[in-house]
Amino acid sequence: MPTQGDSEKALLETFKRVSSRYYELLSMGDPEFRCDFLTFTYKTNSTHPIWASYEEEFTRTIVNQFNEFASCLYRLHLLEKIIGEYDDSKIQINLRAEFTHIPLHYALHKPSEISSRVKFSCIHLSHQANCAVHGDKDEIVNDKKLNFDHLKRLVSKWPSGAELIVALNSVGNQNPNFVEATQDFRNKSQHRLPPSLEMGLTNRVRRQVVNTDDFLPEIVRQNFGIESNKQVVSYGFGSAPPLKTKDMIPILLEQHEALRNLFFRYWDLVQEQDRAISALES
């Protein structure tokens, strides 16, 4: 009769086979899976000591994070293909816990993280450019207090700024479709109780504060003597299903394209400011 040690050894051998298969597929490539990377060829001409230093660090960081996200998506795609080759549900559970849980968690956070990085970068670049080109005073709040309103105000002096704002609204938690499809995973993971990844049900009890006018029909309120336009507490029982890799990959690929577009709108703003500052330096 197989012992627990035998089962653990068998599982370890399966892990080894999956790892070997992953690197085999990685070396072969998959031309049907489009997940482009950004290059490191983005250069500016300005010698403005602050703006140019900001730009070089910001652009390098954004490109690196975008490529990390793209690499993670490709990894999830290959692992999903490999794990799907195993029919045994118990083996699949162990494989997903070992191989896809952490990268899926990482990938679901990345769109909002990169979006925040772009916002922060554009605030500081636009502030420096506005001071140099438009004569703005060097007055801006500390980093902890910066928000989306600061960004909109600072980029409003640059024609490319409007397209940047549009692009930001399609990424991460700015995009309501992404929030709904992922059950607001990024926000709940940081501040509340998120849905599980791959397996397991969560949020069995849900508490809401609702208005009686929205919650109950008028005839019900009248029959039971319930006051109109009153805030009441409602409890619901059920569960939130887990987020699965196979379902999340297409959604994350949409975010990959949205982030790619966002980077190019960021770079349009950088180039516009670079031309304006360089003209003053020549």
XYZ file of N, CA and C in Angstrom:
846
model
N 0.847 -1.199 0.000
C 0.000 0.000 0.000
C 0.887 1.257 0.000
N 0.601 2.230 -0.885
C 1.425 3.441 -0.947
C 1.341 4.238 0.354
N 2.449 4.730 0.812
C 2.494 5.550 2.022
C 2.418 7.021 1.647
N 2.298 7.886 2.684
C 2.271 9.327 2.436
C 3.563 9.784 1.786
N 4.659 9.165 2.193
C 5.946 9.503 1.593
C 5.987 9.171 0.109
N 5.386 8.038 -0.253
C 5.334 7.660 -1.667
C 4.524 8.680 -2.470
N 3.399 9.129 -1.901
C 2.550 10.119 -2.579
C 3.297 11.437 -2.775
N 4.044 11.844 -1.749
C 4.799 13.094 -1.839
C 5.897 12.992 -2.896
N 6.538 11.834 -2.973
C 7.575 11.636 -3.989
C 6.969 11.671 -5.395
N 5.801 11.039 -5.545
C 5.125 11.034 -6.849
C 4.737 12.449 -7.260
N 4.251 13.244 -6.292
C 3.868 14.620 -6.586
C 5.091 15.453 -6.968
N 6.200 15.224 -6.256
C 7.432 15.946 -6.568
C 7.909 15.620 -7.983
N 7.789 14.373 -8.389
C 8.168 13.992 -9.750
C 7.266 14.675 -10.780
N 5.984 14.813 -10.435
C 5.059 15.519 -11.333
C 5.458 16.990 -11.453
N 5.834 17.608 -10.330
C 6.299 18.992 -10.362
C 7.510 19.131 -11.290
N 8.421 18.174 -11.204
C 9.621 18.209 -12.040
C 9.259 18.093 -13.525
N 8.308 17.211 -13.829
C 7.896 17.046 -15.228
C 7.234 18.316 -15.765
N 6.417 18.950 -14.926
C 5.759 20.193 -15.343
C 6.804 21.281 -15.586
N 7.768 21.406 -14.699
C 8.826 22.403 -14.874
C 9.615 22.155 -16.151
N 9.956 20.884 -16.390
C 10.694 20.534 -17.598
C 9.887 20.855 -18.852
N 8.593 20.522 -18.801
C 7.712 20.796 -19.943
C 7.566 22.301 -20.172
N 7.510 23.068 -19.086
C 7.396 24.525 -19.202
C 8.597 25.109 -19.951
N 9.796 24.720 -19.556
C 10.990 25.270 -20.205
C 11.135 24.757 -21.638
N 10.598 23.577 -21.891
C 10.586 23.062 -23.263
C 9.706 23.940 -24.147
N 8.495 24.231 -23.673
C 7.582 25.090 -24.436
C 8.113 26.512 -24.542
N 8.750 26.972 -23.472
C 9.310 28.328 -23.477
C 10.377 28.472 -24.549
N 11.213 27.449 -24.704
C 12.275 27.498 -25.718
C 11.710 27.409 -27.131
N 10.576 26.731 -27.286
C 9.954 26.597 -28.595
C 9.210 27.863 -29.004
N 8.640 28.562 -28.030
C 7.846 29.742 -28.332
C 6.448 29.364 -28.795
N 5.555 30.348 -28.772
C 4.178 30.147 -29.220
C 3.755 31.365 -30.033
N 3.921 31.309 -31.371
C 3.631 32.472 -32.211
C 2.163 32.883 -32.206
N 1.268 31.983 -31.791
C -0.151 32.309 -31.777
C -0.545 33.134 -30.554
N 0.332 33.175 -29.558
C 0.034 33.925 -28.340
C 0.714 35.288 -28.429
N -0.066 36.326 -28.718
C 0.485 37.661 -28.890
C 0.549 38.385 -27.552
N 1.747 38.633 -27.113
C 1.956 39.365 -25.867
C 3.272 40.132 -26.009
N 3.215 41.247 -26.735
C 4.420 41.970 -27.120
C 5.126 42.593 -25.923
N 6.442 42.744 -26.082
C 7.277 43.426 -25.102
C 7.647 44.809 -25.639
N 8.033 45.704 -24.737
C 8.541 47.017 -25.132
C 10.064 46.969 -25.216
N 10.624 47.734 -26.119
C 12.078 47.810 -26.245
C 12.619 48.906 -25.329
N 13.940 49.024 -25.276
C 14.591 50.038 -24.431
C 15.238 51.114 -25.303
N 14.547 51.497 -26.357
C 15.121 52.445 -27.324
C 14.525 53.843 -27.207
N 13.876 54.139 -26.103
C 13.199 55.427 -25.958
C 14.162 56.449 -25.351
N 14.530 57.459 -26.173
C 15.521 58.458 -25.765
C 14.972 59.871 -25.971
N 15.411 60.786 -25.126
C 15.051 62.193 -25.271
C 16.318 63.027 -25.429
N 16.138 64.327 -25.752
C 17.276 65.204 -26.050
C 17.536 66.259 -24.987
N 16.542 66.545 -24.169
C 16.682 67.637 -23.204
C 17.795 67.357 -22.192
N 18.475 68.436 -21.809
C 19.501 68.343 -20.764
C 19.035 69.012 -19.464
N 17.739 69.312 -19.379
C 17.185 69.889 -18.161
C 17.507 68.951 -16.995
N 18.226 69.421 -15.981
C 18.760 68.515 -14.958
C 17.696 67.717 -14.208
N 16.556 68.335 -13.921
C 15.513 67.642 -13.175
C 14.627 66.827 -14.114
N 14.079 67.477 -15.140
C 13.152 66.796 -16.054
C 13.820 65.587 -16.708
N 15.044 65.755 -17.208
C 15.725 64.659 -17.906
C 16.041 63.503 -16.957
N 16.411 63.808 -15.727
C 16.697 62.746 -14.754
C 15.427 61.985 -14.396
N 14.350 62.750 -14.183
C 13.052 62.112 -13.935
C 12.688 61.186 -15.096
N 12.736 61.736 -16.309
C 12.277 60.991 -17.489
C 13.035 59.688 -17.671
N 14.354 59.745 -17.515
C 15.166 58.544 -17.739
C 14.798 57.431 -16.747
N 14.605 57.809 -15.485
C 14.264 56.805 -14.479
C 12.821 56.328 -14.633
N 11.898 57.256 -14.864
C 10.492 56.891 -14.998
C 10.271 55.959 -16.186
N 10.830 56.319 -17.341
C 10.603 55.514 -18.545
C 11.188 54.123 -18.389
N 12.393 54.035 -17.848
C 13.017 52.727 -17.638
C 12.165 51.855 -16.710
N 11.644 52.454 -15.642
C 10.829 51.708 -14.685
C 9.531 51.223 -15.320
N 8.859 52.083 -16.071
C 7.586 51.712 -16.698
C 7.802 50.603 -17.722
N 8.843 50.726 -18.535
C 9.142 49.685 -19.534
C 9.436 48.358 -18.844
N 10.244 48.393 -17.799
C 10.576 47.166 -17.067
C 9.332 46.505 -16.482
N 8.458 47.296 -15.888
C 7.269 46.724 -15.267
C 6.301 46.182 -16.312
N 6.176 46.879 -17.429
C 5.330 46.367 -18.508
C 5.849 45.025 -19.001
N 7.139 44.926 -19.199
C 7.720 43.671 -19.692
C 7.608 42.542 -18.666
N 7.707 42.876 -17.388
C 7.492 41.867 -16.345
C 6.061 41.331 -16.413
N 5.108 42.230 -16.632
C 3.702 41.838 -16.754
C 3.502 40.943 -17.976
N 4.082 41.332 -19.119
C 3.967 40.526 -20.335
C 4.579 39.145 -20.135
N 5.734 39.092 -19.477
C 6.391 37.818 -19.212
C 5.536 36.931 -18.318
N 4.885 37.520 -17.328
C 4.023 36.778 -16.419
C 2.821 36.196 -17.174
N 2.247 36.969 -18.092
C 1.111 36.474 -18.870
C 1.519 35.296 -19.741
N 2.692 35.387 -20.347
C 3.161 34.281 -21.180
C 3.405 33.034 -20.332
N 3.935 33.238 -19.148
C 4.161 32.118 -18.226
C 2.838 31.454 -17.861
N 1.818 32.254 -17.541
C 0.508 31.707 -17.197
C -0.099 30.948 -18.376
N 0.068 31.493 -19.576
C -0.452 30.830 -20.781
C 0.168 29.441 -20.952
N 1.474 29.346 -20.817
C 2.144 28.051 -20.983
C 1.762 27.082 -19.868
N 1.712 27.572 -18.637
C 1.369 26.700 -17.516
C -0.067 26.197 -17.621
N -0.973 27.056 -18.074
C -2.364 26.629 -18.246
C -2.457 25.523 -19.289
N -1.673 25.646 -20.334
C -1.646 24.616 -21.371
C -1.107 23.297 -20.805
N -0.051 23.368 -19.998
C 0.560 22.153 -19.444
C -0.349 21.487 -18.413
N -0.895 22.284 -17.500
C -1.745 21.718 -16.445
C -3.003 21.105 -17.045
N -3.474 21.667 -18.142
C -4.648 21.117 -18.810
C -4.419 19.730 -19.372
N -3.174 19.311 -19.491
C -2.860 17.970 -19.988
C -3.088 16.895 -18.918
N -3.311 17.305 -17.666
C -3.538 16.361 -16.572
C -5.039 16.273 -16.285
N -5.586 15.090 -16.334
C -7.020 14.885 -16.130
C -7.404 14.757 -14.661
N -6.478 14.295 -13.830
C -6.769 14.060 -12.419
C -6.968 15.404 -11.704
N -8.169 15.640 -11.151
C -8.473 16.922 -10.508
C -7.599 17.170 -9.283
N -7.244 16.108 -8.540
C -6.390 16.281 -7.362
C -4.993 16.752 -7.773
N -4.489 16.186 -8.858
C -3.176 16.611 -9.358
C -3.252 18.063 -9.834
N -4.331 18.407 -10.522
C -4.491 19.791 -11.002
C -4.500 20.782 -9.846
N -5.188 20.428 -8.766
C -5.225 21.320 -7.601
C -3.813 21.581 -7.077
N -3.027 20.523 -6.947
C -1.652 20.677 -6.469
C -0.797 21.472 -7.452
N -0.983 21.241 -8.745
C -0.199 21.950 -9.753
C -0.533 23.435 -9.767
N -1.807 23.754 -9.634
C -2.191 25.173 -9.640
C -1.680 25.877 -8.378
N -1.746 25.186 -7.253
C -1.216 25.774 -6.023
C 0.282 26.024 -6.138
N 0.981 25.140 -6.826
C 2.432 25.247 -6.946
C 2.866 26.224 -8.031
N 2.125 26.255 -9.162
C 2.641 26.956 -10.333
C 1.874 28.212 -10.769
N 0.570 28.273 -10.585
C -0.170 29.417 -11.154
C -0.710 30.394 -10.116
N -0.847 29.972 -8.867
C -1.460 30.845 -7.867
C -0.698 32.158 -7.710
N 0.600 32.093 -7.509
C 1.393 33.308 -7.260
C 1.486 34.200 -8.508
N 1.817 33.671 -9.698
C 1.853 34.564 -10.865
C 0.494 35.168 -11.210
N -0.603 34.434 -10.955
C -1.923 35.012 -11.218
C -2.205 36.153 -10.249
N -1.858 35.964 -8.998
C -2.002 37.031 -7.994
C -1.203 38.259 -8.428
N 0.013 38.049 -8.863
C 0.887 39.135 -9.320
C 0.271 39.847 -10.525
N -0.189 39.073 -11.511
C -0.697 39.662 -12.753
C -1.948 40.495 -12.515
N -2.805 40.077 -11.594
C -4.037 40.807 -11.336
C -3.773 42.160 -10.680
N -2.652 42.298 -10.001
C -2.291 43.576 -9.378
C -1.595 44.531 -10.362
N -0.943 43.982 -11.365
C -0.004 44.765 -12.162
C -0.626 45.905 -12.962
N -1.810 45.738 -13.601
C -2.351 46.871 -14.369
C -2.537 48.139 -13.546
N -3.125 48.009 -12.371
C -3.323 49.197 -11.528
C -1.991 49.748 -11.028
N -1.054 48.863 -10.762
C 0.263 49.310 -10.294
C 0.983 50.123 -11.369
N 0.976 49.619 -12.597
C 1.646 50.340 -13.685
C 0.922 51.649 -13.982
N -0.408 51.614 -13.935
C -1.183 52.833 -14.146
C -0.807 53.905 -13.125
N -0.675 53.510 -11.869
C -0.279 54.469 -10.820
C 1.119 55.014 -11.076
N 2.012 54.154 -11.573
C 3.365 54.591 -11.872
C 3.367 55.634 -12.987
N 2.526 55.421 -14.005
C 2.432 56.379 -15.107
C 1.864 57.709 -14.606
N 0.839 57.658 -13.768
C 0.259 58.886 -13.218
C 1.310 59.689 -12.459
N 2.010 59.002 -11.565
C 3.038 59.664 -10.762
C 4.110 60.289 -11.659
N 4.550 59.542 -12.654
C 5.600 60.017 -13.557
C 5.145 61.248 -14.327
N 3.930 61.201 -14.844
C 3.431 62.311 -15.661
C 3.178 63.563 -14.820
N 2.814 63.380 -13.573
C 2.645 64.539 -12.689
C 3.967 65.276 -12.543
N 5.030 64.551 -12.218
C 6.316 65.218 -11.981
C 6.937 65.740 -13.279
N 6.837 64.996 -14.357
C 7.376 65.480 -15.634
C 6.640 66.727 -16.092
N 5.320 66.716 -15.986
C 4.529 67.870 -16.443
C 4.760 69.080 -15.555
N 4.926 68.840 -14.258
C 5.210 69.958 -13.353
C 6.527 70.639 -13.729
N 7.571 69.851 -13.960
C 8.864 70.418 -14.343
C 8.796 71.095 -15.703
N 8.079 70.482 -16.649
C 7.948 71.070 -17.978
C 7.141 72.364 -17.927
N 6.103 72.396 -17.117
C 5.298 73.616 -16.990
C 6.113 74.753 -16.382
N 6.975 74.407 -15.417
C 7.834 75.442 -14.824
C 8.824 75.980 -15.861
N 9.401 75.076 -16.654
C 10.427 75.488 -17.620
C 9.835 76.210 -18.821
N 8.715 75.739 -19.323
C 8.161 76.255 -20.586
C 7.097 77.322 -20.362
N 6.222 77.113 -19.391
C 5.089 78.025 -19.185
C 5.288 78.984 -18.021
N 6.409 78.879 -17.330
C 6.698 79.805 -16.244
C 5.911 79.559 -14.977
N 5.415 78.325 -14.790
C 4.691 78.011 -13.553
C 5.625 78.094 -12.356
N 5.061 78.397 -11.190
C 5.841 78.389 -9.964
C 6.082 76.937 -9.536
N 7.205 76.715 -8.875
C 7.552 75.367 -8.419
C 6.798 75.080 -7.134
N 5.493 74.954 -7.272
C 4.622 74.715 -6.125
C 3.769 73.477 -6.406
N 4.014 72.435 -5.661
C 3.245 71.205 -5.793
C 3.282 70.486 -4.458
N 2.218 69.768 -4.144
C 2.140 69.093 -2.846
C 3.138 67.938 -2.798
N 3.369 67.433 -1.594
C 4.246 66.273 -1.438
C 3.641 65.047 -2.116
N 4.501 64.082 -2.404
C 4.083 62.913 -3.180
C 2.884 62.187 -2.584
N 2.810 62.095 -1.265
C 1.719 61.354 -0.633
C 0.352 61.958 -0.921
N 0.313 63.247 -1.247
C -0.966 63.934 -1.464
C -1.320 64.086 -2.945
N -0.468 63.599 -3.834
C -0.749 63.712 -5.267
C -1.921 62.821 -5.648
N -2.770 63.306 -6.555
C -3.921 62.521 -6.985
C -4.238 62.787 -8.456
N -5.319 62.179 -8.921
C -5.691 62.254 -10.334
C -6.027 63.682 -10.747
N -6.570 64.487 -9.834
C -6.889 65.884 -10.160
C -5.617 66.679 -10.444
N -4.550 66.417 -9.694
C -3.273 67.081 -9.968
C -2.793 66.720 -11.375
N -2.909 65.455 -11.720
C -2.472 65.016 -13.042
C -3.246 65.728 -14.142
N -4.567 65.739 -14.048
C -5.385 66.365 -15.092
C -5.058 67.844 -15.243
N -4.829 68.517 -14.132
C -4.501 69.942 -14.209
C -3.136 70.166 -14.851
N -2.158 69.365 -14.488
C -0.792 69.578 -14.973
C -0.625 69.212 -16.447
N -1.318 68.164 -16.917
C -1.162 67.769 -18.324
C -2.073 68.569 -19.245
N -2.975 69.363 -18.682
C -3.934 70.104 -19.509
C -3.259 71.144 -20.406
N -2.017 71.519 -20.084
C -1.298 72.502 -20.900
C -0.614 71.869 -22.103
N -0.767 70.553 -22.246
C -0.118 69.839 -23.345
C -1.172 69.090 -24.158
N -1.238 69.319 -25.475
C -2.259 68.673 -26.305
C -2.316 67.152 -26.144
N -1.183 66.513 -25.971
C -1.160 65.049 -25.839
C -1.709 64.580 -24.492
N -1.901 65.511 -23.573
C -2.383 65.139 -22.244
C -3.790 64.568 -22.255
N -4.631 65.049 -23.159
C -6.021 64.572 -23.205
C -6.078 63.087 -23.555
N -5.265 62.654 -24.515
C -5.240 61.241 -24.894
C -4.668 60.375 -23.779
N -3.743 60.929 -23.015
C -3.194 60.196 -21.874
C -4.286 59.896 -20.856
N -5.127 60.881 -20.558
C -6.206 60.694 -19.588
C -7.182 59.626 -20.073
N -7.508 59.656 -21.365
C -8.406 58.643 -21.934
C -7.797 57.253 -21.776
N -6.501 57.126 -22.059
C -5.827 55.829 -21.957
C -5.806 55.322 -20.514
N -5.610 56.218 -19.569
C -5.582 55.814 -18.157
C -6.926 55.247 -17.713
N -8.004 55.771 -18.252
C -9.332 55.325 -17.845
C -9.679 53.917 -18.331
N -8.827 53.333 -19.172
C -9.086 51.977 -19.663
C -8.239 50.934 -18.941
N -7.457 51.361 -17.958
C -6.489 50.465 -17.319
C -6.841 50.217 -15.850
N -6.682 48.963 -15.427
C -6.790 48.616 -14.017
C -8.112 49.020 -13.403
N -8.056 49.539 -12.177
C -9.279 49.877 -11.461
C -9.967 51.118 -11.982
N -9.391 51.781 -12.975
C -10.077 52.871 -13.657
C -11.080 52.317 -14.674
N -10.943 51.044 -15.024
C -11.791 50.404 -16.030
C -12.851 49.564 -15.331
N -14.130 49.973 -15.365
C -15.171 49.229 -14.638
C -15.354 47.801 -15.141
N -15.087 47.548 -16.421
C -15.218 46.186 -16.940
C -14.170 45.255 -16.330
N -12.958 45.768 -16.160
C -11.896 44.977 -15.528
C -12.216 44.719 -14.060
N -12.723 45.734 -13.384
C -13.090 45.582 -11.973
C -14.155 44.509 -11.812
N -15.170 44.552 -12.675
C -16.253 43.568 -12.587
C -15.755 42.160 -12.922
N -14.969 42.031 -13.980
C -14.507 40.713 -14.418
C -13.600 40.044 -13.392
N -12.853 40.848 -12.644
C -11.932 40.303 -11.639
C -12.507 40.369 -10.219
N -13.802 40.720 -10.117
C -14.463 40.873 -8.811
C -13.720 41.870 -7.915
N -13.159 42.895 -8.551
C -12.423 43.935 -7.821
C -11.291 43.329 -6.990
N -10.616 42.344 -7.586
C -9.620 41.576 -6.837
C -8.511 42.459 -6.284
N -7.969 43.356 -7.098
C -6.819 44.144 -6.649
C -7.179 44.969 -5.413
N -8.316 45.637 -5.439
C -8.719 46.473 -4.320
C -9.062 45.627 -3.087
N -9.818 44.560 -3.298
C -10.187 43.701 -2.168
C -8.970 43.003 -1.575
N -8.020 42.638 -2.415
C -6.814 41.970 -1.922
C -6.014 42.874 -0.998
N -6.037 44.164 -1.282
C -5.270 45.119 -0.475
C -6.028 45.567 0.772
N -7.363 45.595 0.691
C -8.113 46.260 1.762
C -9.230 45.417 2.379
N -9.652 44.333 1.711
C -10.784 43.569 2.228
C -10.498 42.073 2.091
N -11.522 41.304 1.755
C -11.360 39.867 1.539
C -11.589 39.595 0.052
N -10.549 39.187 -0.693
C -10.688 39.002 -2.137
C -11.271 37.637 -2.480
N -11.722 37.457 -3.715
C -12.080 36.102 -4.141
C -10.833 35.228 -4.164
N -11.033 33.927 -4.023
C -9.905 32.995 -4.075
C -9.386 32.882 -5.504
N -8.186 32.354 -5.625
C -7.603 32.099 -6.933
C -7.583 30.595 -7.180
N -8.105 30.205 -8.323
C -8.118 28.820 -8.795
C -9.155 27.937 -8.110
N -9.319 28.024 -6.787
C -10.247 27.125 -6.091
C -10.672 27.772 -4.781
N -11.839 27.381 -4.292
C -12.313 27.873 -3.001
C -13.323 28.995 -3.136
N -14.307 29.007 -2.255
C -15.347 30.028 -2.235
C -15.112 30.980 -1.068
N -15.428 32.246 -1.268
C -15.254 33.260 -0.216
C -16.509 34.123 -0.129
N -16.499 35.033 0.845
C -17.591 36.003 1.023
C -18.953 35.307 1.171
N -19.024 34.365 2.107
C -20.278 33.639 2.304
C -21.360 34.514 2.932
N -20.954 35.530 3.685
C -21.916 36.477 4.260
C -21.572 37.878 3.753
N -22.571 38.575 3.251
C -22.347 39.927 2.750
C -23.279 40.896 3.471
N -22.717 41.940 4.003
C -23.486 42.961 4.712
C -23.549 44.218 3.875
N -24.754 44.778 3.766
C -24.949 46.013 3.011
C -25.849 46.956 3.784
N -25.590 48.245 3.654
C -26.506 49.269 4.152
C -27.248 49.801 2.938
N -28.581 49.624 2.941
C -29.382 49.973 1.763
C -30.518 50.898 2.161
N -31.080 51.563 1.149
C -32.245 52.415 1.341
C -33.504 51.588 1.127
N -34.483 51.747 2.013
C -35.707 50.941 1.897
C -36.416 51.162 0.566
N -36.302 52.355 0.000
C -36.953 52.628 -1.290
C -36.323 51.817 -2.415
N -35.005 51.564 -2.305
C -34.307 50.781 -3.333
C -34.452 49.287 -3.094
N -34.666 48.919 -1.838
C -34.606 47.509 -1.449
C -35.976 46.826 -1.484
N -37.049 47.588 -1.185
C -38.374 46.990 -1.075
C -39.384 47.737 -1.939
N -40.273 47.027 -2.621
C -41.346 47.688 -3.385
C -42.266 48.470 -2.451
N -42.908 49.472 -2.979
C -43.767 50.332 -2.158
C -44.878 49.541 -1.468
N -45.481 48.575 -2.187
C -46.585 47.810 -1.599
C -46.126 46.993 -0.395
N -44.895 46.495 -0.437
C -44.349 45.744 0.696
C -44.125 46.668 1.880
N -43.589 47.851 1.616
C -43.345 48.809 2.705
C -44.654 49.192 3.387
N -45.712 49.396 2.575
C -47.004 49.782 3.134
C -47.622 48.651 3.954
N -47.574 47.433 3.432
C -48.198 46.286 4.111
C -47.547 45.974 5.446
N -46.233 46.196 5.522
C -45.510 45.846 6.753
C -45.154 47.079 7.584
N -45.646 48.241 7.181
C -45.417 49.455 7.949
C -43.965 49.865 8.021
N -43.224 49.626 6.922
C -41.801 49.976 6.885
C -41.650 51.401 6.398
N -40.887 52.174 7.112
C -40.697 53.591 6.792
C -40.005 53.766 5.451
N -40.459 54.764 4.693
C -39.867 55.053 3.386
C -38.568 55.838 3.538
N -37.677 55.661 2.574
C -36.408 56.414 2.516
C -35.616 56.300 3.815
N -35.470 55.082 4.286
C -34.734 54.836 5.530
C -33.573 53.892 5.251
N -32.452 54.146 5.893
C -31.284 53.284 5.757
C -31.427 52.057 6.656
N -31.310 50.883 6.068
C -31.415 49.643 6.845
C -30.247 48.731 6.479
N -29.997 47.761 7.355
C -28.917 46.803 7.132
C -29.496 45.543 6.490
N -28.794 45.054 5.455
C -29.196 43.827 4.770
C -28.049 42.828 4.809
N -28.382 41.557 5.095
C -27.394 40.480 5.075
C -27.781 39.499 3.978
N -26.798 39.129 3.186
C -27.024 38.146 2.143
C -26.096 36.956 2.332
N -26.575 35.771 1.942
C -25.778 34.557 2.090
C -25.552 33.938 0.714
N -24.345 33.545 0.462
C -23.987 32.969 -0.827
C -22.491 32.739 -0.855
N -21.881 33.033 -1.995
C -20.431 32.880 -2.073
C -19.924 33.537 -3.345
N -18.643 33.896 -3.335
C -17.977 34.417 -4.517
C -17.130 33.309 -5.108
N -17.295 33.008 -6.402
C -16.500 31.940 -7.018
C -15.047 32.358 -7.176
N -14.159 31.395 -7.303
C -12.737 31.728 -7.471
C -12.455 32.275 -8.865
N -11.379 33.023 -8.971
C -10.886 33.476 -10.277
C -9.939 32.411 -10.813
N -10.186 31.974 -12.034
C -9.388 30.900 -12.611
C -8.487 31.419 -13.722
N -7.313 30.837 -13.807
C -6.314 31.299 -14.780
C -6.869 31.325 -16.188
N -7.565 30.251 -16.590
C -8.057 30.175 -17.968
C -9.040 31.304 -18.278
N -9.784 31.768 -17.270
C -10.728 32.867 -17.469
C -10.038 34.226 -17.402
N -8.986 34.326 -16.611
C -8.323 35.600 -16.404
C -7.348 35.961 -17.532
N -6.787 34.966 -18.208
C -5.796 35.264 -19.250
C -6.354 36.191 -20.323
N -7.541 35.931 -20.907
C -8.059 36.871 -21.921
C -8.291 38.275 -21.377
N -8.748 38.370 -20.136
C -8.994 39.676 -19.519
C -7.679 40.414 -19.291
N -6.671 39.684 -18.847
C -5.361 40.297 -18.617
C -4.677 40.661 -19.929
N -4.943 39.914 -20.981
C -4.404 40.275 -22.294
C -5.008 41.591 -22.793
N -6.286 41.807 -22.503
C -6.902 43.094 -22.836
C -6.212 44.230 -22.083
N -5.873 43.964 -20.828
C -5.152 44.971 -20.051
C -3.735 45.177 -20.587
N -3.127 44.115 -21.079
C -1.803 44.233 -21.696
C -1.856 45.216 -22.858
N -2.870 45.103 -23.710
C -3.007 46.012 -24.847
C -3.319 47.427 -24.384
N -4.159 47.544 -23.346
C -4.483 48.863 -22.809
C -3.245 49.523 -22.204
N -2.410 48.739 -21.529
C -1.172 49.274 -20.949
C -0.165 49.653 -22.034
N -0.126 48.872 -23.076
C 0.760 49.190 -24.210
C 0.354 50.524 -24.831
N -0.948 50.711 -25.033
C -1.447 51.982 -25.549
C -1.142 53.114 -24.572
N -1.297 52.847 -23.276
C -1.006 53.861 -22.263
C 0.452 54.280 -22.328
N 1.359 53.322 -22.498
C 2.773 53.695 -22.577
C 3.023 54.623 -23.755
N 2.447 54.329 -24.893
C 2.680 55.184 -26.066
C 2.066 56.572 -25.890
N 0.959 56.666 -25.154
C 0.387 57.994 -24.869
C 1.283 58.738 -23.866
N 1.852 57.992 -22.931
C 2.851 58.567 -22.029
C 4.034 59.088 -22.837
N 4.501 58.294 -23.793
C 5.666 58.694 -24.565
C 5.353 59.881 -25.480
N 4.117 59.987 -25.955
C 3.715 61.177 -26.736
C 3.866 62.431 -25.884
N 3.433 62.350 -24.628
C 3.558 63.493 -23.727
C 5.026 63.812 -23.463
N 5.827 62.782 -23.225
C 7.264 62.984 -22.986
C 7.911 63.661 -24.180
N 7.630 63.199 -25.377
C 8.237 63.784 -26.579
C 7.804 65.225 -26.774
N 6.531 65.505 -26.528
C 6.039 66.879 -26.675
C 6.761 67.815 -25.704
N 6.915 67.380 -24.467
C 7.605 68.204 -23.485
C 9.093 68.311 -23.797
N 9.677 67.227 -24.286
C 11.096 67.221 -24.644
C 11.377 68.234 -25.752
N 10.509 68.275 -26.760
C 10.697 69.239 -27.855
C 10.602 70.667 -27.329
N 9.637 70.925 -26.461
C 9.442 72.286 -25.945
C 10.604 72.724 -25.070
N 11.093 71.843 -24.213
C 12.206 72.191 -23.322
C 13.495 72.325 -24.128
N 13.731 71.419 -25.090
C 14.948 71.460 -25.910
C 15.006 72.732 -26.738
N 13.843 73.224 -27.191
C 13.813 74.465 -27.962
C 14.303 75.638 -27.145
N 14.015 75.618 -25.851
C 14.490 76.692 -24.974
C 15.983 76.583 -24.708
N 16.502 75.360 -24.776
C 17.924 75.140 -24.475
C 18.833 75.424 -25.664
N 18.256 75.424 -26.872
C 19.100 75.619 -28.080
C 19.388 77.088 -28.327
